[in-house]
Coordinates of C-alpha atoms in Angstrom, one line a residue:
M1 CA -21.6 19.4 25.0
H2 CA -20.7 21.9 22.1
H3 CA -18.0 22.4 19.7
M4 CA -17.5 24.9 17.3
T5 CA -17.2 24.4 13.7
L6 CA -15.6 26.1 11.5
R7 CA -16.5 30.5 11.0
P8 CA -15.4 32.6 8.3
Q9 CA -12.7 34.8 9.4
A10 CA -14.5 37.8 8.4
I11 CA -17.9 37.3 11.0
Q12 CA -15.0 35.9 14.0
P13 CA -14.8 39.3 15.8
L14 CA -18.5 39.5 15.8
L15 CA -19.4 36.3 17.0
L16 CA -16.8 36.9 19.9
A17 CA -19.0 39.9 20.4
L18 CA -21.7 38.3 20.8
S19 CA -20.6 35.8 23.0
L20 CA -18.9 38.4 25.2
T21 CA -22.4 39.6 25.6
F22 CA -23.7 36.7 26.3
I23 CA -21.2 36.1 29.5
A24 CA -21.8 39.6 30.7
G25 CA -25.4 39.6 30.7
Q26 CA -25.3 36.2 32.7
L27 CA -22.7 37.1 35.0
A28 CA -25.8 40.2 36.1
A29 CA -28.5 38.1 35.9
E30 CA -27.1 35.5 37.9
P31 CA -24.2 35.6 40.0
E32 CA -24.9 33.0 42.5
G33 CA -25.2 30.2 38.9
E34 CA -23.2 28.5 37.2
S35 CA -21.1 30.6 34.1
T36 CA -22.5 29.3 30.9
L37 CA -18.9 28.8 28.5
A38 CA -19.0 29.7 25.0
P39 CA -18.8 26.4 23.1
D40 CA -15.2 24.8 23.1
R41 CA -14.3 27.0 25.8
P42 CA -12.5 25.1 28.5
N43 CA -14.7 25.1 31.6
T44 CA -12.3 26.8 33.6
L45 CA -14.8 28.4 36.0
T46 CA -14.8 26.6 39.4
D47 CA -17.1 27.3 42.6
T48 CA -15.7 28.2 45.5
T49 CA -18.4 27.6 48.0
A50 CA -17.6 26.0 50.5
S51 CA -18.1 22.2 51.2
P52 CA -20.2 21.0 53.9
D53 CA -16.3 19.0 56.0
A54 CA -15.3 23.3 55.5
Q55 CA -14.5 25.1 58.8
P56 CA -17.2 27.6 59.9
G57 CA -16.6 31.2 58.8
P58 CA -17.8 33.8 56.4
V59 CA -19.8 32.6 53.3
L60 CA -18.5 33.4 50.8
T61 CA -20.0 34.4 47.5
P62 CA -19.9 32.1 44.6
E63 CA -17.0 33.3 42.1
P64 CA -18.9 34.0 39.0
A65 CA -15.3 33.6 36.6
S66 CA -12.6 31.9 37.6
E67 CA -11.1 31.7 33.7
L68 CA -12.3 33.4 31.3
E69 CA -10.1 32.9 28.4
L70 CA -11.3 36.2 26.1
E71 CA -8.6 36.5 23.1
P72 CA -9.1 39.7 20.9
P73 CA -10.4 38.7 17.3
P74 CA -6.7 38.5 15.3
P75 CA -6.7 40.8 12.4
P76 CA -7.9 39.6 8.6
E77 CA -4.8 38.2 6.7
S78 CA -4.9 40.7 4.7
D79 CA -3.7 43.2 6.5
A80 CA -1.4 41.1 8.4
L81 CA 0.2 40.3 5.8
A82 CA 0.6 44.1 4.4
T83 CA 1.6 45.6 8.1
N84 CA 5.1 45.6 9.1
P85 CA 5.7 43.5 12.0
L86 CA 8.4 46.2 12.9
Q87 CA 6.3 49.4 13.0
P88 CA 3.6 50.1 15.4
K89 CA 0.2 49.2 14.4
T90 CA -2.9 51.5 14.6
S91 CA -5.2 50.7 17.2
E92 CA -9.0 51.0 16.7
A93 CA -11.5 52.4 18.8
P94 CA -13.2 49.9 20.7
S95 CA -16.9 49.3 20.1
A96 CA -19.6 49.1 22.9
D97 CA -19.6 45.4 23.1
E98 CA -15.9 45.4 24.0
L99 CA -16.4 47.9 26.8
R100 CA -19.3 46.0 28.2
S101 CA -16.9 42.9 27.8
L102 CA -14.5 44.4 29.7
E103 CA -16.9 45.7 32.3
A104 CA -18.1 41.5 32.8
L105 CA -14.6 41.2 33.4
D106 CA -14.1 43.6 36.0
R107 CA -17.0 42.7 37.9
A108 CA -15.3 38.7 37.9
L109 CA -12.0 40.5 38.9
T110 CA -13.5 42.3 41.7
S111 CA -15.8 39.3 43.1
K112 CA -12.4 37.4 42.9
E113 CA -10.3 39.6 45.0
Q114 CA -13.0 40.1 47.4
Q115 CA -13.2 36.2 47.9
V116 CA -9.6 36.5 48.3
S117 CA -9.7 39.0 50.8
E118 CA -12.5 37.1 53.1
V119 CA -10.4 34.1 53.0
Q120 CA -7.2 35.6 54.2
Q121 CA -9.3 37.4 57.1
Q122 CA -10.9 33.5 58.0
L123 CA -6.7 32.6 58.0
I124 CA -5.5 35.1 60.6
A125 CA -9.2 34.4 62.7
A126 CA -7.6 30.4 61.8
E127 CA -6.6 29.2 65.4
D128 CA -6.0 25.4 64.5
S129 CA -3.4 24.2 62.4
V130 CA -5.8 22.3 60.1
T131 CA -8.2 25.1 59.1
Q132 CA -4.8 26.8 58.7
Q133 CA -3.5 24.3 56.4
D134 CA -6.9 24.3 54.1
L135 CA -7.2 27.8 53.9
T136 CA -3.8 27.9 53.7
E137 CA -4.4 25.6 50.4
R138 CA -7.5 27.4 49.5
L139 CA -5.5 30.5 49.0
R140 CA -3.2 29.9 47.3
A141 CA -5.3 28.7 44.7
L142 CA -7.6 31.5 44.8
K143 CA -4.5 33.9 44.2
D144 CA -3.2 31.7 41.2
E145 CA -7.2 32.3 39.8
L146 CA -7.3 36.3 40.5
E147 CA -3.7 36.2 38.5
E148 CA -5.0 34.4 35.8
Q149 CA -7.9 36.6 35.5
R150 CA -5.8 40.0 35.7
R151 CA -4.0 38.4 32.6
Q152 CA -7.0 38.0 30.6
F153 CA -7.8 41.7 31.7
E154 CA -5.3 42.3 30.6
K155 CA -4.3 41.2 27.3
F156 CA -8.1 41.5 26.3
A157 CA -8.0 45.1 27.1
V158 CA -4.4 46.0 25.5
N159 CA -5.3 44.0 22.8
I160 CA -1.6 42.4 22.0
D161 CA 0.7 39.2 22.4
L162 CA 1.6 39.3 26.6
R163 CA 3.7 36.5 25.9
P164 CA 7.3 38.1 25.9
F165 CA 6.5 39.8 29.5
I166 CA 5.3 37.0 31.2
D167 CA 7.8 34.9 32.9
E168 CA 7.2 31.2 32.6
E169 CA 8.6 28.4 34.4
E170 CA 10.3 25.6 32.3
K171 CA 8.3 22.3 33.7
P172 CA 10.0 19.4 32.3
F173 CA 8.4 17.3 30.1
N174 CA 5.6 14.3 31.3
W175 CA 4.6 12.5 27.9
Q176 CA 2.0 11.0 30.9
D177 CA 0.8 14.2 31.4
E178 CA 1.0 14.8 27.8
L179 CA -0.8 11.9 27.0
S180 CA -3.7 12.4 29.6
K181 CA -3.9 16.0 28.0
L182 CA -4.8 14.3 24.9
L183 CA -7.3 12.1 25.6
K184 CA -9.1 13.7 27.8
P185 CA -11.5 15.0 25.4
I186 CA -12.3 11.6 24.2
I187 CA -12.5 9.9 27.2
A188 CA -15.6 13.1 28.1
E189 CA -16.9 12.3 24.7
L190 CA -17.2 8.8 25.8
E191 CA -18.4 8.9 29.3
N192 CA -21.2 11.7 27.8
A193 CA -22.0 8.9 25.1
T194 CA -22.3 6.9 28.0
K195 CA -24.0 8.7 30.7
E196 CA -27.4 7.2 30.8
S197 CA -26.2 3.1 30.8
R198 CA -23.8 4.3 33.6
A199 CA -26.1 5.8 35.9
I200 CA -28.2 3.1 35.5
G201 CA -25.5 0.9 36.7
E202 CA -24.9 2.8 39.3
L203 CA -28.3 3.2 40.9
R204 CA -28.4 -1.2 40.1
A205 CA -24.7 -1.7 42.0
Q206 CA -25.7 0.9 44.9
M207 CA -29.2 -1.3 44.8
S208 CA -27.2 -4.1 45.4
E209 CA -25.3 -2.5 48.8
V210 CA -28.3 -1.1 50.2
E211 CA -30.0 -4.6 50.2
E212 CA -27.0 -6.3 51.2
R213 CA -26.8 -4.2 54.1
K214 CA -30.7 -4.4 54.5
T215 CA -30.8 -8.3 54.6
L216 CA -27.6 -7.8 57.8
A217 CA -29.3 -5.7 59.3
T218 CA -32.8 -7.7 59.7
E219 CA -30.5 -10.8 60.4
A220 CA -29.3 -9.0 63.7
T221 CA -32.7 -7.6 64.5
E222 CA -34.0 -11.0 64.3
R223 CA -30.9 -12.2 66.8
L224 CA -30.7 -9.3 69.4
Q225 CA -34.9 -9.8 69.4
T226 CA -34.0 -14.1 70.4
L227 CA -31.8 -12.5 73.0
L228 CA -34.1 -10.8 74.6
A229 CA -37.2 -13.3 75.1
Q230 CA -34.6 -15.3 76.5
E231 CA -35.3 -12.6 79.6
P232 CA -31.8 -11.5 80.3
N233 CA -30.4 -9.2 83.6
A234 CA -31.8 -5.7 83.7
A235 CA -28.3 -4.1 82.8
L236 CA -28.0 -7.2 79.3
Q237 CA -31.2 -5.9 79.1
E238 CA -30.8 -2.6 78.9
R239 CA -27.8 -3.1 76.5
L240 CA -29.9 -5.4 73.7
Q241 CA -32.4 -3.1 73.8
E242 CA -29.6 0.3 73.1
R243 CA -28.3 -2.4 70.1
L244 CA -32.1 -3.7 69.0
A245 CA -32.9 0.0 68.2
N246 CA -29.9 1.1 66.5
W247 CA -29.9 -1.9 64.1
Q248 CA -33.7 -1.4 63.7
R249 CA -33.0 2.3 62.7
I250 CA -29.9 0.8 60.3
A251 CA -32.8 -1.3 58.4
T252 CA -35.7 1.0 58.6
D253 CA -33.0 3.5 57.2
S254 CA -31.8 1.2 54.2
S255 CA -35.4 -0.4 53.1
N256 CA -36.1 3.2 52.9
S257 CA -33.1 4.0 50.9
Y258 CA -33.5 0.8 48.9
A259 CA -37.0 2.1 47.7
A260 CA -35.6 5.7 46.8
L261 CA -33.1 3.7 44.6
E262 CA -35.7 1.7 43.8
L263 CA -38.3 4.5 42.5
Q264 CA -35.0 6.6 40.7
L265 CA -34.3 3.4 39.0
N266 CA -37.8 2.8 37.4
K267 CA -38.0 6.3 36.5
R268 CA -34.8 6.4 34.5
L269 CA -35.9 2.9 32.8
E270 CA -39.1 4.8 31.6
Q271 CA -37.2 7.8 30.6
R272 CA -34.8 5.6 28.8
Q273 CA -34.8 5.3 24.8
S274 CA -34.3 2.0 22.6
M275 CA -30.9 1.4 21.4
L276 CA -31.5 1.6 18.1
E277 CA -33.4 5.7 19.3
E278 CA -29.6 6.1 21.4
T279 CA -27.8 5.0 18.8
T280 CA -29.6 7.3 16.2
G281 CA -29.7 9.9 18.7
Y282 CA -26.2 9.8 19.1
A283 CA -25.4 9.7 15.8
K284 CA -27.7 12.6 14.8
R285 CA -25.9 15.0 17.4
F286 CA -22.7 13.5 16.3
V287 CA -23.3 15.2 12.7
R288 CA -25.1 18.3 14.0
T289 CA -21.8 19.0 15.9
R290 CA -18.7 17.7 14.2
G291 CA -20.3 16.7 11.3
L292 CA -19.1 19.9 9.4
N293 CA -16.0 19.7 10.6
L294 CA -15.1 16.0 9.6
V295 CA -16.6 16.9 5.9
L296 CA -14.0 19.7 5.3
A297 CA -10.9 18.1 7.4
I298 CA -11.9 15.0 4.7
A299 CA -12.5 17.7 2.0
A300 CA -8.5 19.1 2.3
F301 CA -7.2 15.7 2.9
A302 CA -8.6 14.3 -0.7
L303 CA -7.9 18.0 -1.9
V304 CA -4.0 17.6 -0.9
F305 CA -3.6 14.3 -1.4
I306 CA -4.9 14.9 -5.2
G307 CA -3.4 18.1 -5.9
V308 CA 0.6 16.1 -4.6
R309 CA -0.2 13.2 -6.7
W310 CA -1.7 14.8 -9.9
L311 CA 2.0 16.8 -9.2
A312 CA 3.7 13.9 -9.1
N313 CA 2.2 12.2 -12.8
A314 CA 2.4 15.4 -13.9
L315 CA 6.2 16.2 -13.8
R316 CA 6.5 12.5 -15.0
R317 CA 4.5 12.8 -17.9
I318 CA 6.5 16.4 -18.7
S319 CA 9.4 14.2 -19.2
P320 CA 9.1 10.2 -19.7
A321 CA 12.3 9.9 -21.1
A322 CA 13.8 11.0 -17.0
E323 CA 11.1 8.8 -15.2
N324 CA 13.8 5.7 -14.6
R325 CA 16.3 8.2 -13.5
F326 CA 17.3 8.3 -9.4
S327 CA 16.4 11.6 -8.9
T328 CA 13.3 11.2 -10.7
R329 CA 12.2 8.3 -8.3
L330 CA 13.1 9.9 -5.2
T331 CA 11.1 12.8 -6.1
T332 CA 7.9 10.6 -7.2
L333 CA 8.9 8.7 -3.8
L334 CA 8.9 12.1 -1.7
L335 CA 5.5 13.7 -3.6
H336 CA 3.4 9.8 -2.8
V337 CA 5.1 10.0 1.1
F338 CA 3.8 14.4 1.3
S339 CA 0.3 13.6 -0.4
V340 CA -0.3 11.2 2.5
L341 CA 1.2 13.0 5.8
G342 CA 0.5 16.8 3.8
G343 CA -3.2 15.1 3.9
L344 CA -3.3 14.5 7.3
I345 CA -1.7 17.7 8.7
A346 CA -4.5 19.1 6.6
M347 CA -6.7 17.4 8.5
L348 CA -5.3 18.3 11.9
I349 CA -5.4 21.8 11.4
V350 CA -8.8 22.2 10.2
F351 CA -9.7 20.3 13.5
N352 CA -7.1 22.9 15.8
M353 CA -9.6 25.3 13.4
A354 CA -12.5 24.2 14.8
G355 CA -11.6 23.7 18.4
D356 CA -12.9 20.1 17.8
W357 CA -10.5 18.7 20.0
F358 CA -11.8 14.7 20.3
M359 CA -11.7 14.2 16.3
L360 CA -7.7 16.3 16.6
G361 CA -7.0 13.8 19.5
I362 CA -8.4 10.8 17.6
I363 CA -6.2 11.0 13.9
L364 CA -3.2 12.5 16.7
I365 CA -3.5 8.4 18.3
F366 CA -4.2 6.8 15.3
L367 CA -1.0 8.6 14.1
I368 CA 0.5 7.4 17.2
G369 CA -0.4 3.6 16.4
I370 CA 0.7 4.3 13.0
G371 CA 4.4 5.2 14.4
W372 CA 4.9 2.6 16.9
A373 CA 3.2 0.0 14.5
S374 CA 6.5 1.4 11.8
I375 CA 8.7 0.5 14.4
N376 CA 8.2 -3.4 14.4
T377 CA 8.2 -2.9 10.3
L378 CA 10.8 -0.4 9.5
P379 CA 13.4 -3.1 8.4
S380 CA 11.5 -4.3 5.6
Q381 CA 10.3 -0.3 4.8
I382 CA 13.6 1.0 4.1
E383 CA 13.9 -2.5 1.9
T384 CA 10.5 -1.5 0.2
V385 CA 11.8 2.3 -0.3
K386 CA 15.6 0.7 -2.0
L387 CA 13.1 -1.2 -4.6
I388 CA 10.8 2.1 -5.6
L389 CA 14.3 3.9 -6.0
N390 CA 16.2 0.5 -7.8
I391 CA 19.1 0.1 -5.9
G392 CA 18.3 -2.5 -3.5
P393 CA 19.0 -6.5 -4.4
V394 CA 15.8 -6.6 -7.1
R395 CA 16.9 -4.5 -10.3
E396 CA 15.0 -3.1 -13.5
G397 CA 15.3 -5.2 -16.8
E398 CA 17.1 -8.3 -14.1
R399 CA 15.9 -11.9 -14.2
L400 CA 14.4 -13.2 -11.2
V401 CA 12.2 -16.2 -9.3
F402 CA 9.2 -15.7 -8.0
N403 CA 6.9 -18.6 -6.8
G404 CA 9.2 -20.8 -8.7
L405 CA 9.2 -19.4 -12.1
P406 CA 11.5 -16.9 -13.4
Y407 CA 10.3 -13.4 -14.6
R408 CA 11.3 -10.3 -16.0
V409 CA 11.4 -7.0 -13.6
E410 CA 10.3 -5.1 -16.2
S411 CA 9.5 -2.4 -13.8
L412 CA 9.8 -0.9 -10.7
A413 CA 8.3 1.4 -8.9
F414 CA 5.4 1.4 -6.0
T415 CA 3.8 -1.7 -8.2
A416 CA 6.4 -4.0 -9.7
R417 CA 5.9 -5.5 -13.5
L418 CA 6.5 -9.2 -14.1
V419 CA 7.0 -10.5 -17.3
N420 CA 7.7 -14.2 -18.5
P421 CA 7.2 -13.8 -22.9
L422 CA 6.5 -17.8 -23.0
L423 CA 3.7 -18.3 -20.5
D424 CA 0.2 -17.1 -21.2
G425 CA -1.3 -14.3 -19.2
G426 CA 2.4 -14.3 -17.8
V427 CA 2.6 -11.0 -16.9
Q428 CA 2.5 -10.3 -13.0
Q429 CA 1.9 -6.3 -11.5
M430 CA 2.3 -6.0 -7.3
P431 CA 3.0 -4.2 -4.9
V432 CA 6.6 -3.5 -4.7
K433 CA 6.5 -5.1 -1.1
H434 CA 6.6 -8.4 -1.9
L435 CA 9.5 -8.6 -3.9
V436 CA 11.8 -7.7 -0.6
G437 CA 13.5 -11.1 0.1
H438 CA 14.5 -11.5 -3.2
I439 CA 17.0 -11.2 -5.4
S440 CA 17.4 -11.0 -9.3
R441 CA 20.5 -11.3 -11.7
P442 CA 21.6 -10.8 -15.1
P443 CA 20.0 -13.2 -17.6
G444 CA 21.7 -15.1 -19.5
E445 CA 22.1 -14.1 -24.0
E446 CA 21.1 -17.2 -24.6
E447 CA 19.1 -18.4 -21.0
P448 CA 15.3 -19.0 -21.6
W449 CA 12.3 -18.2 -19.8
F450 CA 10.8 -21.5 -19.7
P451 CA 11.4 -24.8 -20.2
T452 CA 9.3 -25.6 -22.9
E453 CA 6.8 -23.6 -25.4
S454 CA 3.3 -24.3 -26.1
G455 CA 3.0 -27.6 -28.3
D456 CA 6.1 -28.8 -26.9
W457 CA 6.3 -32.8 -26.8
V458 CA 7.6 -33.6 -22.9
E459 CA 8.4 -36.3 -21.2
L460 CA 8.5 -36.3 -17.9
A461 CA 10.7 -37.8 -15.1
D462 CA 7.6 -40.3 -14.1
G463 CA 7.2 -41.3 -16.8
R464 CA 4.5 -39.5 -18.6
L465 CA 4.6 -38.5 -22.2
G466 CA 2.5 -35.7 -23.8
Q467 CA 2.0 -32.5 -25.8
V468 CA 2.0 -28.6 -24.0
I469 CA -0.9 -27.6 -25.0
H470 CA -1.1 -24.4 -22.3
Q471 CA 0.9 -22.9 -19.7
S472 CA 0.6 -20.5 -17.3
P473 CA 1.9 -19.0 -14.0
A474 CA -0.9 -21.0 -12.0
S475 CA -0.2 -24.6 -14.3
V476 CA 0.9 -26.3 -17.8
M477 CA -1.7 -28.9 -19.1
L478 CA -0.3 -32.0 -21.0
Q479 CA -2.6 -34.0 -23.9
E480 CA -1.2 -37.5 -23.7
P481 CA -1.3 -39.4 -26.5
G482 CA -5.1 -40.4 -27.2
G483 CA -6.1 -37.6 -25.6
A484 CA -6.4 -36.8 -22.0
E485 CA -5.5 -34.7 -20.2
V486 CA -3.4 -34.1 -16.8
R487 CA -2.5 -30.7 -15.4
Y488 CA 0.4 -29.7 -13.6
P489 CA 1.4 -27.1 -11.1
A490 CA 3.7 -24.9 -13.0
D491 CA 6.7 -25.2 -10.5
G492 CA 6.0 -28.6 -9.9
F493 CA 6.1 -29.0 -13.5
I494 CA 10.1 -27.3 -13.8
A495 CA 10.4 -29.8 -10.8
L496 CA 9.6 -33.0 -12.7
N497 CA 12.6 -31.5 -15.6
P498 CA 10.8 -31.9 -18.4
R499 CA 12.6 -33.9 -21.4
K500 CA 11.5 -31.9 -24.5
L501 CA 11.0 -33.7 -27.5
S502 CA 10.0 -31.4 -29.9
Q503 CA 13.4 -30.9 -31.4
G504 CA 14.5 -34.3 -31.9
F505 CA 15.6 -37.6 -29.3
R506 CA 16.9 -40.7 -28.8
I507 CA 15.9 -43.8 -28.0
I508 CA 18.4 -46.7 -26.6
S509 CA 17.1 -50.3 -26.6
R510 CA 19.0 -52.9 -25.3
F511 CA 19.2 -56.7 -26.6
G512 CA 21.4 -59.6 -26.0
I513 CA 22.2 -63.0 -27.7
D514 CA 23.5 -66.4 -26.7
Y515 CA 27.1 -67.2 -26.2
R516 CA 27.1 -70.0 -29.1
H517 CA 27.3 -66.4 -31.9
Q518 CA 30.5 -65.3 -30.9
A519 CA 32.4 -65.4 -33.5
I520 CA 29.9 -63.1 -35.4
A521 CA 29.3 -61.0 -32.1
T522 CA 31.0 -57.7 -33.4
T523 CA 30.8 -58.3 -37.1
E524 CA 27.5 -59.5 -38.4
V525 CA 25.1 -59.7 -35.6
P526 CA 25.5 -55.7 -35.5
K527 CA 24.8 -54.9 -39.6
R528 CA 22.3 -57.4 -39.4
M529 CA 20.3 -55.9 -36.6
R530 CA 21.0 -52.2 -37.9
D531 CA 19.4 -53.5 -41.5
A532 CA 16.4 -55.4 -39.7
L533 CA 15.7 -51.9 -37.7
D534 CA 16.2 -49.9 -40.5
K535 CA 13.8 -51.7 -43.2
A536 CA 10.8 -52.5 -40.6
L537 CA 11.0 -49.2 -38.6
A538 CA 9.8 -46.9 -41.8
K539 CA 7.4 -49.4 -42.3
V540 CA 6.1 -48.9 -38.2
L541 CA 6.5 -45.1 -38.8
E542 CA 4.5 -45.0 -41.8
N543 CA 1.8 -47.3 -40.2
A544 CA 0.8 -45.0 -37.1
G545 CA 0.7 -41.5 -39.3
V546 CA 3.7 -40.0 -39.1
E547 CA 3.1 -36.2 -39.9
K548 CA 7.0 -36.8 -42.4
P549 CA 7.7 -39.2 -44.7
A550 CA 9.1 -42.0 -42.5
A551 CA 12.6 -42.2 -44.6
N552 CA 13.0 -38.5 -42.7
A553 CA 12.0 -38.9 -39.6
I554 CA 14.1 -41.5 -38.7
K555 CA 17.6 -40.1 -38.1
A556 CA 20.4 -42.7 -37.5
I557 CA 20.1 -46.2 -36.0
N558 CA 23.3 -46.7 -34.4
V559 CA 23.9 -50.8 -32.8
L560 CA 26.5 -51.0 -30.7
F561 CA 28.4 -54.0 -29.4
A562 CA 28.0 -52.8 -25.2
Q563 CA 29.8 -56.2 -23.1
A564 CA 29.8 -59.5 -22.7
S565 CA 27.2 -60.3 -19.7
G566 CA 27.4 -63.8 -17.5
S567 CA 24.7 -65.1 -19.8
S568 CA 24.6 -63.2 -22.7
L569 CA 26.4 -60.5 -25.5
D570 CA 24.8 -57.4 -25.1
Y571 CA 24.0 -54.7 -28.0
L572 CA 23.0 -51.5 -27.4
I573 CA 20.6 -49.6 -29.9
H574 CA 20.7 -45.6 -30.8
L575 CA 17.6 -44.4 -32.1
D576 CA 17.7 -40.5 -33.1
L577 CA 14.8 -39.8 -34.5
A578 CA 12.8 -36.4 -35.4
G579 CA 10.1 -34.5 -33.0
E580 CA 7.3 -35.4 -35.1
A581 CA 8.2 -39.7 -34.0
A582 CA 7.5 -37.7 -30.1
P583 CA 3.6 -38.7 -29.8
M584 CA 4.7 -42.5 -31.5
T585 CA 7.7 -43.0 -28.7
P586 CA 5.4 -45.8 -26.6
I587 CA 4.8 -48.1 -30.4
I588 CA 9.1 -46.9 -31.4
Q589 CA 10.2 -48.6 -28.3
A590 CA 8.0 -51.8 -28.1
S591 CA 8.5 -52.2 -32.2
I592 CA 12.5 -52.3 -31.6
Q593 CA 11.9 -55.6 -29.3
G594 CA 10.0 -57.2 -31.6
I595 CA 12.0 -56.2 -34.8
L596 CA 15.3 -57.5 -33.0
I597 CA 13.6 -61.1 -31.9
D598 CA 12.4 -61.6 -35.8
A599 CA 15.8 -60.6 -36.7
C600 CA 16.9 -63.7 -34.7
N601 CA 14.6 -65.9 -35.6
T602 CA 15.6 -65.6 -39.3
Q603 CA 19.3 -65.8 -38.9
G604 CA 18.9 -68.7 -36.8
W605 CA 20.5 -66.6 -33.0
G606 CA 19.6 -68.1 -30.4
I607 CA 18.1 -66.1 -27.0
P608 CA 19.7 -66.6 -23.7
L609 CA 16.8 -68.2 -21.4
T610 CA 18.3 -65.7 -18.4
H611 CA 17.5 -63.1 -21.0
V612 CA 13.8 -62.5 -19.9
G613 CA 13.7 -59.1 -19.7
V614 CA 14.3 -56.1 -21.6
H615 CA 16.1 -53.0 -20.2
Q616 CA 16.1 -49.9 -21.9
L617 CA 17.7 -46.5 -21.6
Q618 CA 16.2 -43.5 -23.6
V619 CA 18.0 -40.2 -23.6
S620 CA 17.3 -36.8 -25.8
A621 CA 19.5 -36.4 -28.4

């Protein structure tokens, strides 16, 4: 199958004239052969030679041409634009090639009219109804072909558009017929590519069928020979001999057919190329016949796509201040959509002008598939468009929780830019479709973008104490006292409700003494405990190497009588510390209990036996 490639407009009339001359020569030299069609013209020449099953009658002359779609060359674009359509155009003198082409068409019309006349005579002479019906249908088809040829002749002779003079019957739209027309060139191309393999497969299938017939005929022959060997009566013997001869003939014919099919198969297998050679050959033919069309179509798509995108960027550069306006966003969106659709339309125009119906059908089916698939995603696409236009549930400048982390929506277009200023690498740039289903809100004036900053000391809900040394959208890394490092997922870190100690914190501890000291329980005991803690904790912090002086690290010490429990008089110790003391939190917690026990020993205060444990509660200052 040959395919016409794009030709310059200037040489199109010359090429058409050469094609018509070739057709005329073929019709004159080979009146009984098959017509040769120009590349990419529909094969509408029909061989009307009578079939073996047709009724006897006069031998018809093979039809040299049934539908010659010959179109006059269009005038150059410059002439077409300069001509007033309301004024009659001056016709040019026909060339010698055009006259020869008209003579060829006239011979084709004469042949077709002769066929119609002969079939009419056969119909008049026909006696049985079956022959009459067959000839009637044949005559109707021939008349339709004759009428089409006359229109083609008239169109080429007068060189005008005849559609305004033709009353065509309107046919109801049938999408199945239209789809079959679209798929026909593709299926034909696939059949052509697999022609050899299918022929070999059909031969093998026929051989299998013939072999089965031969086997069954042989079995039938052996059965009949066994029956004849038993010497039946004369009448039965005669009938069995008749059937034996019939089955022997079937077996012989099957054997001969099998041998012929096997010979054809072996010949095809010998001539068949390897898979690599077939693939390479098909690729070469594809490039030779459709390579230029494909290159031109891709170039047309790229030209439209890049040109429209460049125009969109140029408009944005001309007025950067108006970039966030709704009209600018809408214009940019429409230009981006047209860059794709316009590119595809340019490809379709190229394939249509080239007459490459195979590639044209591929592109159309591709577009239909995309359209069909887009029906299910239409709501999501609508939401995406609303986000691009900044009229959706996510707006620029608002606070958005994405993957468990808060972000500021810095910009919305075909891509979204999310920023968290407190995270290392806290810039997320992604297609805007990933924000479908999310909701943003205006941020608070003092609302933090992350619970901590790098360098903060925190205590988590799982009891772990550490300093934040790195935080990013992926993870937060803590360094515990002593140097051990622990990594948490960023959203998991937030879920553990980190208690920030760097700005100051409070340690709450509980201690109890015996009921024997009830008389001084609310006066002297709290004062003595506070003095002991104030004096001893300063030394503890100094020995631990706290950066600030011990006196400044301890902000406040309070000892409060909490309650008289069943076995002891309980006290709450509130110790407020600066953030620099956060690394010493475990040491301070243990020191409070030791200092109070030493104070009890010094003052002679008893500790009840049931007070075997120390209950601690810590809250931030």
